[in-house]
Short mmCIF file of C-alpha atoms in Angstrom, two decimals:
data_model
loop_
_atom_site.label_atom_id
_atom_site.label_comp_id
_atom_site.label_asym_id
_atom_site.label_seq_id
_atom_site.Cartn_x
_atom_site.Cartn_y
_atom_site.Cartn_z
CA CYS A 1 6.91 19.66 2.86
CA TRP A 2 3.34 20.69 3.39
CA ALA A 3 0.80 18.90 6.80
CA ILE A 4 -3.02 19.06 5.96
CA THR A 5 -5.86 16.56 6.34
CA SER A 6 -6.93 15.28 3.20
CA LEU A 7 -10.17 17.20 2.92
CA SER A 8 -8.18 20.23 3.09
CA ALA A 9 -6.65 20.07 -0.11
CA LYS A 10 -9.13 21.30 -2.37
CA GLY A 11 -8.34 24.79 -2.92
CA ARG A 12 -5.26 24.74 -1.26
CA ILE A 13 -2.89 22.81 -3.32
CA ASP A 14 -2.55 22.83 -6.66
CA PHE A 15 -4.55 19.65 -9.35
CA ASP A 16 -1.21 19.30 -10.86
CA ALA A 17 -0.36 15.33 -11.72
CA GLY A 18 3.39 14.30 -8.92
CA ILE A 19 3.94 17.44 -7.69
CA PHE A 20 4.92 16.56 -4.96
CA ASP A 21 7.72 13.24 -4.95
CA VAL A 22 6.07 12.08 -1.19
CA VAL A 23 2.53 11.50 0.37
CA VAL A 24 2.42 10.22 3.21
CA PHE A 25 -1.02 9.53 4.97
CA ASP A 26 -0.90 9.12 8.17
CA GLU A 27 -4.29 7.13 10.35
CA ALA A 28 -5.04 5.57 6.86
CA SER A 29 -7.51 2.91 8.72
CA GLN A 30 -9.04 6.49 9.17
CA CYS A 31 -9.15 7.92 5.19
CA ASP A 32 -11.61 7.50 3.40
CA ILE A 33 -10.66 5.85 -0.46
CA ALA A 34 -12.25 8.75 -2.53
CA SER A 35 -11.01 11.92 0.06
CA ALA A 36 -7.28 10.27 -1.10
CA LEU A 37 -7.39 9.61 -4.71
CA PRO A 38 -6.30 13.88 -5.72
CA LEU A 39 -3.45 13.45 -3.22
CA LEU A 40 -2.78 10.06 -5.12
CA TYR A 41 -2.50 11.89 -7.92
CA ARG A 42 -0.71 14.76 -7.00
CA ALA A 43 2.36 12.39 -5.90
CA LYS A 44 4.93 10.52 -7.81
CA THR A 45 4.90 7.96 -4.71
CA ALA A 46 2.81 7.35 -1.36
CA VAL A 47 3.04 6.57 1.66
CA VAL A 48 0.58 4.83 3.39
CA ILE A 49 0.90 4.40 8.06
CA GLY A 50 -1.96 2.85 10.03
CA ASP A 51 -3.76 0.40 12.23
CA PRO A 52 -6.20 -2.25 10.68
CA LYS A 53 -7.54 -3.22 14.24
CA GLN A 54 -8.81 0.94 14.96
CA LEU A 55 -11.59 2.57 13.83
CA THR A 56 -12.39 3.38 10.29
CA HIS A 57 -13.79 6.14 8.26
CA ILE A 58 -17.49 7.11 9.23
CA SER A 59 -19.48 6.56 6.27
CA SER A 60 -23.13 7.78 5.38
CA LEU A 61 -23.56 5.67 2.27
CA PRO A 62 -24.97 2.17 3.56
CA ARG A 63 -23.27 -1.43 3.02
CA LYS A 64 -25.84 -2.62 0.86
CA GLN A 65 -26.25 1.15 -1.65
CA ASP A 66 -22.68 0.35 -1.86
CA ILE A 67 -23.01 -2.47 -3.38
CA ARG A 68 -25.33 -2.16 -5.19
CA LEU A 69 -23.86 0.90 -6.92
CA LEU A 70 -20.63 -1.26 -7.96
CA GLY A 71 -22.79 -3.87 -9.00
CA LYS A 72 -24.98 -1.46 -11.55
CA HIS A 73 -21.51 0.02 -12.88
CA ASP A 74 -19.90 -3.90 -13.40
CA LEU A 75 -17.12 -3.33 -10.40
CA SER A 76 -18.37 -5.97 -8.17
CA ASP A 77 -16.12 -8.33 -9.06
CA LYS A 78 -12.79 -6.90 -9.45
CA PHE A 79 -12.80 -3.59 -7.97
CA ILE A 80 -14.96 -4.60 -4.91
CA SER A 81 -11.57 -3.87 -2.55
CA TRP A 82 -12.22 -0.47 -3.58
CA ALA A 83 -15.85 -0.16 -2.14
CA TYR A 84 -16.30 3.30 -0.12
CA SER A 85 -18.85 2.13 2.84
CA PHE A 86 -16.70 -0.68 4.51
CA ASN A 87 -12.49 -0.20 2.64
CA SER A 88 -10.50 2.34 4.50
CA LEU A 89 -7.74 3.44 2.63
CA TYR A 90 -5.50 0.93 4.91
CA ASP A 91 -7.27 -2.00 3.68
CA LEU A 92 -7.34 -1.09 0.02
CA MET A 93 -3.32 -0.64 -0.29
CA SER A 94 -2.59 -3.50 1.76
CA GLY A 95 -4.44 -5.57 -0.70
CA TYR A 96 -1.83 -4.59 -3.28
CA ILE A 97 2.01 -4.83 -1.39
CA ASP A 98 3.58 -8.04 -1.45
CA ASP A 99 7.08 -7.46 0.93
CA SER A 100 6.58 -3.73 1.99
CA LEU A 101 4.46 -4.12 4.66
CA ILE A 102 6.17 -2.55 8.02
CA ASN A 103 4.90 -3.72 10.90
CA LEU A 104 5.53 -1.16 14.16
CA LEU A 105 5.97 -3.18 17.27
CA ASP A 106 6.64 -1.23 19.82
CA HIS A 107 4.34 0.19 21.85
CA HIS A 108 5.63 3.57 23.43
CA ARG A 109 2.24 5.39 24.91
CA SER A 110 0.97 3.05 28.35
CA HIS A 111 1.51 1.63 31.24
CA LYS A 112 1.68 -2.15 30.39
CA ASP A 113 -1.27 -2.76 32.29
CA ILE A 114 -3.79 -0.76 30.12
CA ILE A 115 -2.56 -2.07 26.89
CA ASN A 116 -2.27 -5.51 27.45
CA PHE A 117 -5.96 -5.97 26.96
CA SER A 118 -5.29 -4.54 23.17
CA ASN A 119 -2.31 -6.49 22.99
CA THR A 120 -3.95 -9.85 23.79
CA GLN A 121 -7.84 -9.16 22.70
CA PHE A 122 -6.33 -7.77 18.91
CA TYR A 123 -2.86 -7.53 18.12
CA GLU A 124 -2.05 -11.34 19.36
CA ASP A 125 1.01 -11.00 22.05
CA LYS A 126 2.87 -9.24 19.54
CA LEU A 127 3.53 -5.74 21.01
CA ARG A 128 6.14 -4.97 22.73
CA ILE A 129 5.82 -2.99 25.42
CA ALA A 130 8.45 -0.36 25.85
CA THR A 131 7.04 2.35 27.17
CA ASN A 132 9.35 4.76 29.85
CA TYR A 133 7.37 4.80 33.46
CA ASP A 134 10.14 7.47 34.54
CA TYR A 135 7.55 9.72 32.05
CA LEU A 136 3.63 8.04 33.61
CA ASN A 137 2.72 10.75 36.55
CA LEU A 138 0.02 7.51 38.06
CA PRO A 139 -2.71 9.14 40.27
CA GLU A 140 -2.22 8.65 44.31
CA LYS A 141 -3.55 5.53 45.30
CA ALA A 142 -4.28 4.59 41.41
CA VAL A 143 -4.49 0.68 39.93
CA THR A 144 -3.04 0.51 36.75
CA GLY A 145 -5.50 -0.88 33.71
CA ILE A 146 -9.08 -0.34 32.66
CA ARG A 147 -11.90 0.52 34.95
CA TRP A 148 -15.37 -0.18 33.20
CA VAL A 149 -17.62 2.41 34.70
CA ASP A 150 -21.77 1.20 32.84
CA VAL A 151 -23.08 4.28 31.44
CA ASN A 152 -27.27 3.89 30.10
CA GLY A 153 -27.32 7.20 27.77
CA LYS A 154 -28.39 7.49 24.79
CA THR A 155 -26.79 9.39 21.33
CA ARG A 156 -28.64 11.79 19.25
CA ARG A 157 -28.14 13.44 16.59
CA HIS A 158 -27.02 17.31 17.17
CA ASN A 159 -28.47 20.19 15.69
CA GLN A 160 -25.53 21.84 13.79
CA GLY A 161 -24.35 17.66 12.61
CA GLY A 162 -22.11 14.99 14.59
CA SER A 163 -23.48 12.98 17.53
CA ILE A 164 -24.13 13.27 20.94
CA ASN A 165 -24.67 11.78 24.01
CA GLU A 166 -25.22 14.14 26.93
CA ILE A 167 -25.32 11.60 29.96
CA GLU A 168 -22.28 9.95 29.18
CA ALA A 169 -20.48 13.56 28.32
CA ARG A 170 -21.93 14.21 32.35
CA ALA A 171 -20.40 11.39 33.59
CA VAL A 172 -17.38 11.85 32.01
CA VAL A 173 -16.61 15.57 33.44
CA LYS A 174 -17.85 13.35 36.84
CA GLU A 175 -15.20 11.27 36.63
CA ILE A 176 -12.71 14.16 35.43
CA GLU A 177 -14.00 15.87 38.83
CA ARG A 178 -13.41 12.67 40.65
CA LEU A 179 -10.07 12.06 39.56
CA VAL A 180 -8.27 15.78 39.53
CA ILE A 181 -10.73 18.20 42.38
CA THR A 182 -11.73 15.05 45.06
CA ASN A 183 -8.28 13.26 44.28
CA ASN A 184 -6.18 16.40 43.98
CA TYR A 185 -3.80 14.74 41.39
CA ILE A 186 -1.69 17.28 39.18
CA GLY A 187 -1.06 15.28 36.01
CA THR A 188 -2.81 15.39 32.33
CA VAL A 189 -6.24 13.48 31.22
CA GLY A 190 -7.02 12.78 28.20
CA VAL A 191 -10.75 11.67 27.37
CA VAL A 192 -11.21 10.02 23.59
CA THR A 193 -14.98 10.32 22.02
CA PRO A 194 -15.12 9.68 18.12
CA PHE A 195 -17.35 12.45 17.43
CA ARG A 196 -16.81 16.47 17.98
CA GLN A 197 -19.74 17.12 19.02
CA GLN A 198 -19.42 15.10 21.67
CA ALA A 199 -15.89 16.59 22.42
CA SER A 200 -16.99 19.73 22.54
CA MET A 201 -19.87 18.94 24.89
CA ILE A 202 -17.57 17.11 27.10
#
């Protein structure tokens, strides 16, 4: 059993056909198709797990150029679903299945006042909230749900690659200080950002 990212397989796992019984792609909506192909080659069977409502992979190939390349090689008609710039591995595979799609509808992570927004806006109220509130450690006097903090920042490229937004990063740190230092919250705090350099700055 190997646990590895798709981009880390090169040089670590022999490039032989079918050496694994099963390859499992988690968060497949964030996996690009090209990086998945060498792993699919190494496996006899594949399981693809993902959520098409979440962020897809970030492509540096512009969509117009992608479509132009497909057309140049007469692939536009039959292979548009393989387009790198706007299709994920999940998108591709969901087009090939018939009755083997399994929807996971039980949600265990968040308070209903938080997940109900996504449930209504993106999942057509099909999620069943199964969160055990005994495990949630809420700050005193805090209202559950989503609170919007409007930050007028500016994103720029970092000199080591990736993107950063310094004003936004400072606003995140200020919120954490308010929660942990000012309000004496003792618990875990998660910060989500799609960029590695932004996470490092925070």
